[in-house]
């Protein structure tokens, strides 16, 4: 019954697609090594264009955007011309967000629209955040600004004068831009890419994770089977994540504590992508599992032998000095040590966990 329910849900979500245009803007002060202003535009949650005051150069982030710059330059010119100027509009309408004159201030605006290509329904949205917390939101039903904290009551008064502009952006400007972008990005957004699937394990006693990355679109299923039948006991599904290139990744864990070595061959992991008949199947085999605990052991052994090697070298040096009967003294100016950059563990690299995180860019609402 559970499997049939999952299949019905899978078919439904595969048929209805929610397209979106999301503009993320941020202005900040008191934050070291951060741009004062940045904007990012995401089409269907994929970073498509970016600008900040450090580079001062609007950047296309997808091939279809680069092509659009040549064939339909109006949208790109709108972004390059109005995007940087919007910094001053954003600063002006959020001037009363600041709760203290000094210190760190980060103001974020997320605005855009979503379109259901099945029902043709379009929804607009705008939310402001202050120092990492939701601050003010536009309610599309009542067409009013909602203060999400007591401190936001005063600040929302400045936004009331621009209510009509935001309504126009939500209902006319944004939908028009989104549909235009979808026209140019059609081949990119309609592509179907199967993932790379691998088995991962952090320790000998931890669950085995079946990890799929690089697939598109995000309408996909992955499950563990035993003797060809889907299983749910001992299986944990993890959230799907967006990769930097616009593809997706996710993984499901299988608790193998009660699985005997003889029964491993009865298990496999299956990945299914909507609209693609081909399945990706990987069997539960120790030879296919990537780990990092084996290499950690080897590194520990290497560390343990270091004092012995150092002691032998020091002893040989002392013997040589005693044999020749003199000492050499040389002054050296020590140079400060530079620390090596931090790196993720090998397992994390295999998981290709990321997050996105270029901040998002926006189109002016005026």
Short mmCIF file of C-alpha atoms in Angstrom, two decimals:
data_model
loop_
_atom_site.label_atom_id
_atom_site.label_comp_id
_atom_site.label_asym_id
_atom_site.label_seq_id
_atom_site.Cartn_x
_atom_site.Cartn_y
_atom_site.Cartn_z
CA UNK A 1 0.00 0.00 0.00
CA UNK A 2 2.82 2.39 0.91
CA UNK A 3 4.58 1.75 -2.41
CA UNK A 4 1.42 2.45 -4.43
CA UNK A 5 0.93 5.69 -2.48
CA UNK A 6 4.50 6.77 -3.21
CA UNK A 7 4.05 6.04 -6.93
CA UNK A 8 0.84 8.11 -7.09
CA UNK A 9 2.56 10.99 -5.30
CA UNK A 10 5.53 10.67 -7.66
CA UNK A 11 3.29 10.79 -10.75
CA UNK A 12 1.38 13.82 -9.46
CA UNK A 13 4.46 15.85 -8.56
CA UNK A 14 6.03 14.97 -11.89
CA UNK A 15 3.05 16.32 -13.86
CA UNK A 16 2.68 19.66 -12.08
CA UNK A 17 5.69 21.97 -12.19
CA UNK A 18 6.00 25.13 -10.11
CA UNK A 19 8.29 27.61 -11.88
CA UNK A 20 9.74 30.51 -9.95
CA UNK A 21 11.67 33.74 -10.27
CA UNK A 22 13.32 34.65 -6.99
CA UNK A 23 15.36 37.81 -6.45
CA UNK A 24 17.54 37.95 -3.36
CA UNK A 25 19.06 41.29 -2.36
CA UNK A 26 21.23 42.15 0.60
CA UNK A 27 22.79 45.29 2.01
CA UNK A 28 25.16 45.12 4.96
CA UNK A 29 27.41 47.24 7.15
CA UNK A 30 29.97 46.30 9.77
CA UNK A 31 30.58 42.90 8.16
CA UNK A 32 34.28 42.35 7.33
CA UNK A 33 35.16 41.14 3.82
CA UNK A 34 31.54 41.27 2.66
CA UNK A 35 30.13 43.40 -0.15
CA UNK A 36 27.92 46.28 0.95
CA UNK A 37 25.29 45.26 -1.57
CA UNK A 38 24.55 42.21 -3.66
CA UNK A 39 21.76 40.82 -5.80
CA UNK A 40 21.11 37.38 -7.20
CA UNK A 41 18.38 36.13 -9.52
CA UNK A 42 17.29 32.49 -9.39
CA UNK A 43 15.10 30.89 -12.04
CA UNK A 44 13.54 27.66 -10.77
CA UNK A 45 15.93 27.87 -7.79
CA UNK A 46 18.97 27.89 -10.07
CA UNK A 47 21.35 30.85 -9.78
CA UNK A 48 21.17 32.64 -13.11
CA UNK A 49 22.73 36.08 -12.60
CA UNK A 50 24.73 37.85 -9.90
CA UNK A 51 26.04 41.31 -8.96
CA UNK A 52 27.80 42.82 -5.96
CA UNK A 53 29.57 46.06 -5.12
CA UNK A 54 32.94 44.31 -4.83
CA UNK A 55 33.13 43.15 -8.44
CA UNK A 56 30.77 45.85 -9.74
CA UNK A 57 30.13 43.67 -12.77
CA UNK A 58 26.81 41.91 -13.45
CA UNK A 59 27.57 38.26 -14.20
CA UNK A 60 25.49 35.66 -16.08
CA UNK A 61 25.70 32.32 -14.26
CA UNK A 62 24.05 30.03 -16.84
CA UNK A 63 24.70 29.45 -20.53
CA UNK A 64 21.13 30.34 -21.47
CA UNK A 65 21.56 33.75 -19.83
CA UNK A 66 24.69 34.37 -21.92
CA UNK A 67 22.74 33.46 -25.06
CA UNK A 68 19.85 35.69 -23.99
CA UNK A 69 22.26 38.63 -23.73
CA UNK A 70 22.79 38.32 -27.49
CA UNK A 71 19.30 37.38 -28.72
CA UNK A 72 17.09 39.26 -26.25
CA UNK A 73 19.11 41.94 -24.53
CA UNK A 74 16.17 43.79 -22.93
CA UNK A 75 16.06 41.62 -19.81
CA UNK A 76 19.80 41.68 -19.33
CA UNK A 77 19.95 45.43 -19.81
CA UNK A 78 17.22 45.80 -17.20
CA UNK A 79 19.31 43.84 -14.74
CA UNK A 80 22.60 45.59 -15.50
CA UNK A 81 21.06 49.07 -15.46
CA UNK A 82 18.54 48.84 -12.64
CA UNK A 83 20.12 46.20 -10.43
CA UNK A 84 23.00 48.34 -9.13
CA UNK A 85 20.77 51.41 -8.76
CA UNK A 86 18.30 49.49 -6.62
CA UNK A 87 20.84 49.56 -3.79
CA UNK A 88 19.75 53.12 -3.03
CA UNK A 89 16.03 52.26 -3.13
CA UNK A 90 16.59 49.34 -0.78
CA UNK A 91 18.66 51.43 1.62
CA UNK A 92 16.01 54.15 1.68
CA UNK A 93 12.99 51.94 2.31
CA UNK A 94 14.76 49.99 5.06
CA UNK A 95 16.41 52.90 6.88
CA UNK A 96 14.22 52.35 9.95
CA UNK A 97 15.18 48.68 10.26
CA UNK A 98 18.30 49.57 12.24
CA UNK A 99 17.74 48.95 15.94
CA UNK A 100 21.04 50.49 17.02
CA UNK A 101 23.26 53.09 15.29
CA UNK A 102 26.44 50.99 15.28
CA UNK A 103 27.42 47.39 14.93
CA UNK A 104 26.59 44.75 12.34
CA UNK A 105 23.55 45.30 10.14
CA UNK A 106 22.40 42.85 7.47
CA UNK A 107 19.17 43.53 5.61
CA UNK A 108 17.88 40.99 3.12
CA UNK A 109 14.99 41.19 0.70
CA UNK A 110 13.52 38.18 -1.11
CA UNK A 111 10.98 39.05 -3.77
CA UNK A 112 9.59 37.30 -6.82
CA UNK A 113 6.78 35.09 -8.07
CA UNK A 114 5.78 31.46 -8.63
CA UNK A 115 3.81 30.05 -11.53
CA UNK A 116 1.98 26.71 -11.64
CA UNK A 117 2.11 25.62 -15.28
CA UNK A 118 -0.82 23.26 -14.70
CA UNK A 119 -3.33 25.66 -13.11
CA UNK A 120 -1.75 28.85 -14.53
CA UNK A 121 -1.94 30.31 -11.01
CA UNK A 122 0.62 33.00 -10.24
CA UNK A 123 1.67 34.03 -6.72
CA UNK A 124 3.92 36.97 -5.82
CA UNK A 125 5.91 37.33 -2.61
CA UNK A 126 8.18 39.80 -0.83
CA UNK A 127 9.85 39.33 2.55
CA UNK A 128 12.41 41.44 4.39
CA UNK A 129 14.83 40.08 6.94
CA UNK A 130 17.00 41.86 9.48
CA UNK A 131 20.15 40.29 10.96
CA UNK A 132 19.09 36.79 10.04
CA UNK A 133 15.46 36.96 11.20
CA UNK A 134 12.21 37.52 9.30
CA UNK A 135 11.19 41.14 9.77
CA UNK A 136 8.40 42.26 7.42
CA UNK A 137 6.35 40.39 4.81
CA UNK A 138 3.83 41.44 2.17
CA UNK A 139 0.49 39.65 2.48
CA UNK A 140 -0.86 39.19 -1.04
CA UNK A 141 -4.42 38.45 0.12
CA UNK A 142 -4.92 41.58 2.23
CA UNK A 143 -2.36 43.53 0.15
CA UNK A 144 -0.79 44.90 3.31
CA UNK A 145 2.57 44.73 5.04
CA UNK A 146 2.80 42.46 8.09
CA UNK A 147 5.28 43.21 10.88
CA UNK A 148 6.79 39.89 11.96
CA UNK A 149 8.43 41.35 15.08
CA UNK A 150 7.38 44.23 17.38
CA UNK A 151 10.43 46.22 16.23
CA UNK A 152 9.15 46.10 12.65
CA UNK A 153 5.98 48.10 13.31
CA UNK A 154 7.71 51.45 12.74
CA UNK A 155 9.78 50.20 9.81
CA UNK A 156 6.78 48.93 7.84
CA UNK A 157 5.38 52.45 7.60
CA UNK A 158 8.10 53.31 5.06
CA UNK A 159 6.96 50.44 2.84
CA UNK A 160 3.32 51.49 2.70
CA UNK A 161 4.13 54.24 0.21
CA UNK A 162 5.42 51.59 -2.23
CA UNK A 163 2.59 49.06 -1.84
CA UNK A 164 1.16 49.71 -5.31
CA UNK A 165 4.59 49.30 -6.88
CA UNK A 166 5.04 45.91 -5.26
CA UNK A 167 1.52 44.82 -6.30
CA UNK A 168 2.37 45.71 -9.89
CA UNK A 169 5.64 43.80 -9.66
CA UNK A 170 3.94 40.69 -8.20
CA UNK A 171 1.10 40.57 -10.72
CA UNK A 172 2.54 41.98 -13.95
CA UNK A 173 6.29 42.63 -14.06
CA UNK A 174 7.54 39.48 -12.36
CA UNK A 175 5.24 37.03 -14.23
CA UNK A 176 6.27 38.61 -17.53
CA UNK A 177 9.98 38.33 -16.72
CA UNK A 178 9.58 34.74 -15.45
CA UNK A 179 7.82 33.52 -18.60
CA UNK A 180 10.41 35.26 -20.76
CA UNK A 181 13.22 33.57 -18.82
CA UNK A 182 11.51 30.18 -19.12
CA UNK A 183 11.35 30.64 -22.89
CA UNK A 184 15.11 31.14 -23.08
CA UNK A 185 15.90 28.47 -20.47
CA UNK A 186 13.54 25.83 -21.88
CA UNK A 187 16.19 23.37 -23.07
CA UNK A 188 18.18 23.82 -19.86
CA UNK A 189 15.19 23.36 -17.55
CA UNK A 190 13.68 20.47 -19.54
CA UNK A 191 16.86 18.44 -19.60
CA UNK A 192 16.93 15.05 -17.89
CA UNK A 193 20.21 13.98 -16.35
CA UNK A 194 20.79 10.77 -14.43
CA UNK A 195 22.99 10.95 -11.34
CA UNK A 196 26.18 9.39 -10.20
CA UNK A 197 25.20 6.91 -7.47
CA UNK A 198 27.61 5.64 -4.83
CA UNK A 199 27.63 3.96 -1.43
CA UNK A 200 29.20 5.74 1.53
CA UNK A 201 29.89 4.81 5.14
CA UNK A 202 31.46 6.96 7.84
CA UNK A 203 32.36 4.18 10.33
CA UNK A 204 32.23 0.36 10.22
CA UNK A 205 29.12 0.39 12.44
CA UNK A 206 27.27 3.31 10.84
CA UNK A 207 24.45 2.98 8.26
CA UNK A 208 25.34 2.65 4.59
CA UNK A 209 24.30 5.74 2.66
CA UNK A 210 23.17 5.50 -0.96
CA UNK A 211 24.10 8.88 -2.40
CA UNK A 212 22.92 10.27 -5.75
CA UNK A 213 24.26 13.56 -7.13
CA UNK A 214 24.17 15.49 -10.38
CA UNK A 215 20.60 14.61 -11.43
CA UNK A 216 18.00 16.92 -12.93
CA UNK A 217 15.14 17.72 -12.49
CA UNK A 218 14.39 17.22 -8.83
CA UNK A 219 11.39 14.97 -9.50
CA UNK A 220 13.11 11.77 -8.46
CA UNK A 221 12.79 8.79 -6.15
CA UNK A 222 15.38 6.63 -4.44
CA UNK A 223 14.79 3.59 -2.24
CA UNK A 224 16.39 0.43 -0.86
CA UNK A 225 15.21 -3.01 -1.99
CA UNK A 226 15.55 -6.48 -0.53
CA UNK A 227 15.03 -9.40 -2.91
CA UNK A 228 13.58 -6.95 -5.45
CA UNK A 229 10.99 -5.48 -3.05
CA UNK A 230 11.13 -1.96 -1.64
CA UNK A 231 11.78 -1.85 2.12
CA UNK A 232 11.10 0.84 4.72
CA UNK A 233 12.34 -0.65 7.97
CA UNK A 234 15.79 0.64 8.87
CA UNK A 235 15.70 3.18 6.01
CA UNK A 236 16.04 6.95 6.58
CA UNK A 237 15.37 9.42 3.76
CA UNK A 238 17.40 12.65 3.76
CA UNK A 239 16.45 16.05 2.32
CA UNK A 240 17.19 16.83 -1.29
CA UNK A 241 19.85 19.52 -1.80
CA UNK A 242 20.64 21.86 -4.67
CA UNK A 243 24.13 21.72 -6.18
CA UNK A 244 25.92 24.85 -7.38
CA UNK A 245 25.51 23.86 -11.03
CA UNK A 246 21.71 23.64 -10.68
CA UNK A 247 21.58 19.86 -10.40
CA UNK A 248 20.43 18.04 -7.26
CA UNK A 249 21.65 15.51 -4.74
CA UNK A 250 20.20 13.45 -1.93
CA UNK A 251 20.79 10.20 -0.09
CA UNK A 252 19.02 7.50 1.90
CA UNK A 253 20.55 5.50 4.73
CA UNK A 254 20.22 1.78 5.40
CA UNK A 255 20.82 0.40 8.88
CA UNK A 256 22.89 -2.75 8.34
CA UNK A 257 23.43 -3.66 12.00
CA UNK A 258 21.05 -6.60 11.71
CA UNK A 259 22.08 -7.63 8.18
CA UNK A 260 24.36 -10.66 8.08
CA UNK A 261 27.28 -10.65 5.60
CA UNK A 262 25.60 -13.50 3.71
CA UNK A 263 22.48 -11.37 3.16
CA UNK A 264 24.22 -8.28 1.77
CA UNK A 265 23.79 -9.56 -1.79
CA UNK A 266 20.00 -9.44 -1.33
CA UNK A 267 19.99 -5.63 -0.99
CA UNK A 268 20.31 -2.93 -3.61
CA UNK A 269 19.64 0.81 -3.96
CA UNK A 270 17.46 2.10 -6.80
CA UNK A 271 17.25 5.60 -8.25
CA UNK A 272 14.36 6.64 -10.54
CA UNK A 273 14.07 9.94 -12.43
CA UNK A 274 10.70 11.26 -13.58
CA UNK A 275 10.21 10.88 -17.33
CA UNK A 276 13.15 8.50 -17.68
CA UNK A 277 12.54 4.75 -17.94
CA UNK A 278 16.12 3.91 -17.07
CA UNK A 279 16.86 3.05 -13.43
CA UNK A 280 20.20 3.38 -11.68
CA UNK A 281 20.77 0.34 -9.48
CA UNK A 282 23.73 -0.35 -7.19
CA UNK A 283 24.08 -3.51 -5.11
CA UNK A 284 25.09 -3.58 -1.45
CA UNK A 285 28.71 -4.77 -1.70
CA UNK A 286 31.62 -3.95 0.57
CA UNK A 287 33.86 -3.46 -2.45
CA UNK A 288 31.58 -0.62 -3.65
CA UNK A 289 31.43 1.28 -0.35
CA UNK A 290 33.60 4.38 -0.04
CA UNK A 291 34.78 5.19 3.49
CA UNK A 292 37.07 7.62 5.26
CA UNK A 293 37.66 5.63 8.43
CA UNK A 294 40.28 3.36 6.80
CA UNK A 295 42.42 6.31 5.75
CA UNK A 296 42.01 7.95 9.14
CA UNK A 297 43.53 4.85 10.69
CA UNK A 298 46.51 5.03 8.37
CA UNK A 299 47.04 8.70 9.16
CA UNK A 300 47.01 7.94 12.87
CA UNK A 301 49.70 5.32 12.36
CA UNK A 302 51.82 7.81 10.45
CA UNK A 303 51.48 10.32 13.25
CA UNK A 304 52.49 7.75 15.87
CA UNK A 305 55.77 6.93 14.09
CA UNK A 306 56.82 10.57 13.82
CA UNK A 307 58.42 10.87 17.32
CA UNK A 308 60.57 7.75 16.64
CA UNK A 309 61.85 9.13 13.35
CA UNK A 310 62.60 12.49 14.94
CA UNK A 311 64.47 10.85 17.85
CA UNK A 312 66.68 8.81 15.50
CA UNK A 313 67.53 11.88 13.43
CA UNK A 314 68.42 13.90 16.54
CA UNK A 315 70.63 11.08 17.85
CA UNK A 316 72.56 10.82 14.59
CA UNK A 317 73.12 14.57 14.56
CA UNK A 318 74.53 14.49 18.11
CA UNK A 319 76.93 11.63 17.20
CA UNK A 320 78.23 13.50 14.17
CA UNK A 321 78.74 16.70 16.19
CA UNK A 322 80.62 14.79 18.92
CA UNK A 323 82.82 13.00 16.40
CA UNK A 324 84.03 16.15 14.67
CA UNK A 325 84.53 17.95 17.97
CA UNK A 326 83.05 21.35 17.18
CA UNK A 327 79.73 23.10 17.08
CA UNK A 328 78.31 25.32 14.49
CA UNK A 329 76.11 28.15 15.51
CA UNK A 330 74.10 30.03 12.99
CA UNK A 331 71.47 32.59 13.64
CA UNK A 332 68.31 32.36 11.57
CA UNK A 333 65.44 34.71 11.40
CA UNK A 334 62.29 32.66 11.81
CA UNK A 335 59.53 33.23 9.38
CA UNK A 336 55.95 33.12 10.66
CA UNK A 337 54.20 29.88 9.91
CA UNK A 338 51.25 29.98 7.55
CA UNK A 339 48.42 27.64 8.32
CA UNK A 340 47.15 25.43 5.53
CA UNK A 341 43.61 26.08 4.39
CA UNK A 342 40.93 24.00 5.99
CA UNK A 343 39.65 21.10 3.94
CA UNK A 344 36.56 18.94 4.31
CA UNK A 345 37.00 15.30 5.14
CA UNK A 346 37.14 12.92 2.20
CA UNK A 347 33.66 11.64 2.85
CA UNK A 348 32.20 15.14 2.75
CA UNK A 349 33.92 15.71 -0.56
CA UNK A 350 32.34 12.52 -1.90
CA UNK A 351 28.96 13.70 -0.73
CA UNK A 352 29.59 16.92 -2.67
CA UNK A 353 27.57 18.77 -0.04
CA UNK A 354 27.17 22.32 -0.81
CA UNK A 355 24.96 24.79 -0.45
CA UNK A 356 24.42 27.74 -2.54
CA UNK A 357 25.20 30.19 -1.71
CA UNK A 358 26.07 32.99 -3.73
CA UNK A 359 23.56 35.52 -2.54
CA UNK A 360 20.72 36.10 -4.93
CA UNK A 361 20.27 38.94 -7.34
CA UNK A 362 17.23 40.93 -8.15
CA UNK A 363 15.32 42.94 -10.62
CA UNK A 364 14.19 46.39 -9.62
CA UNK A 365 10.59 46.58 -8.60
CA UNK A 366 10.23 50.14 -9.70
#
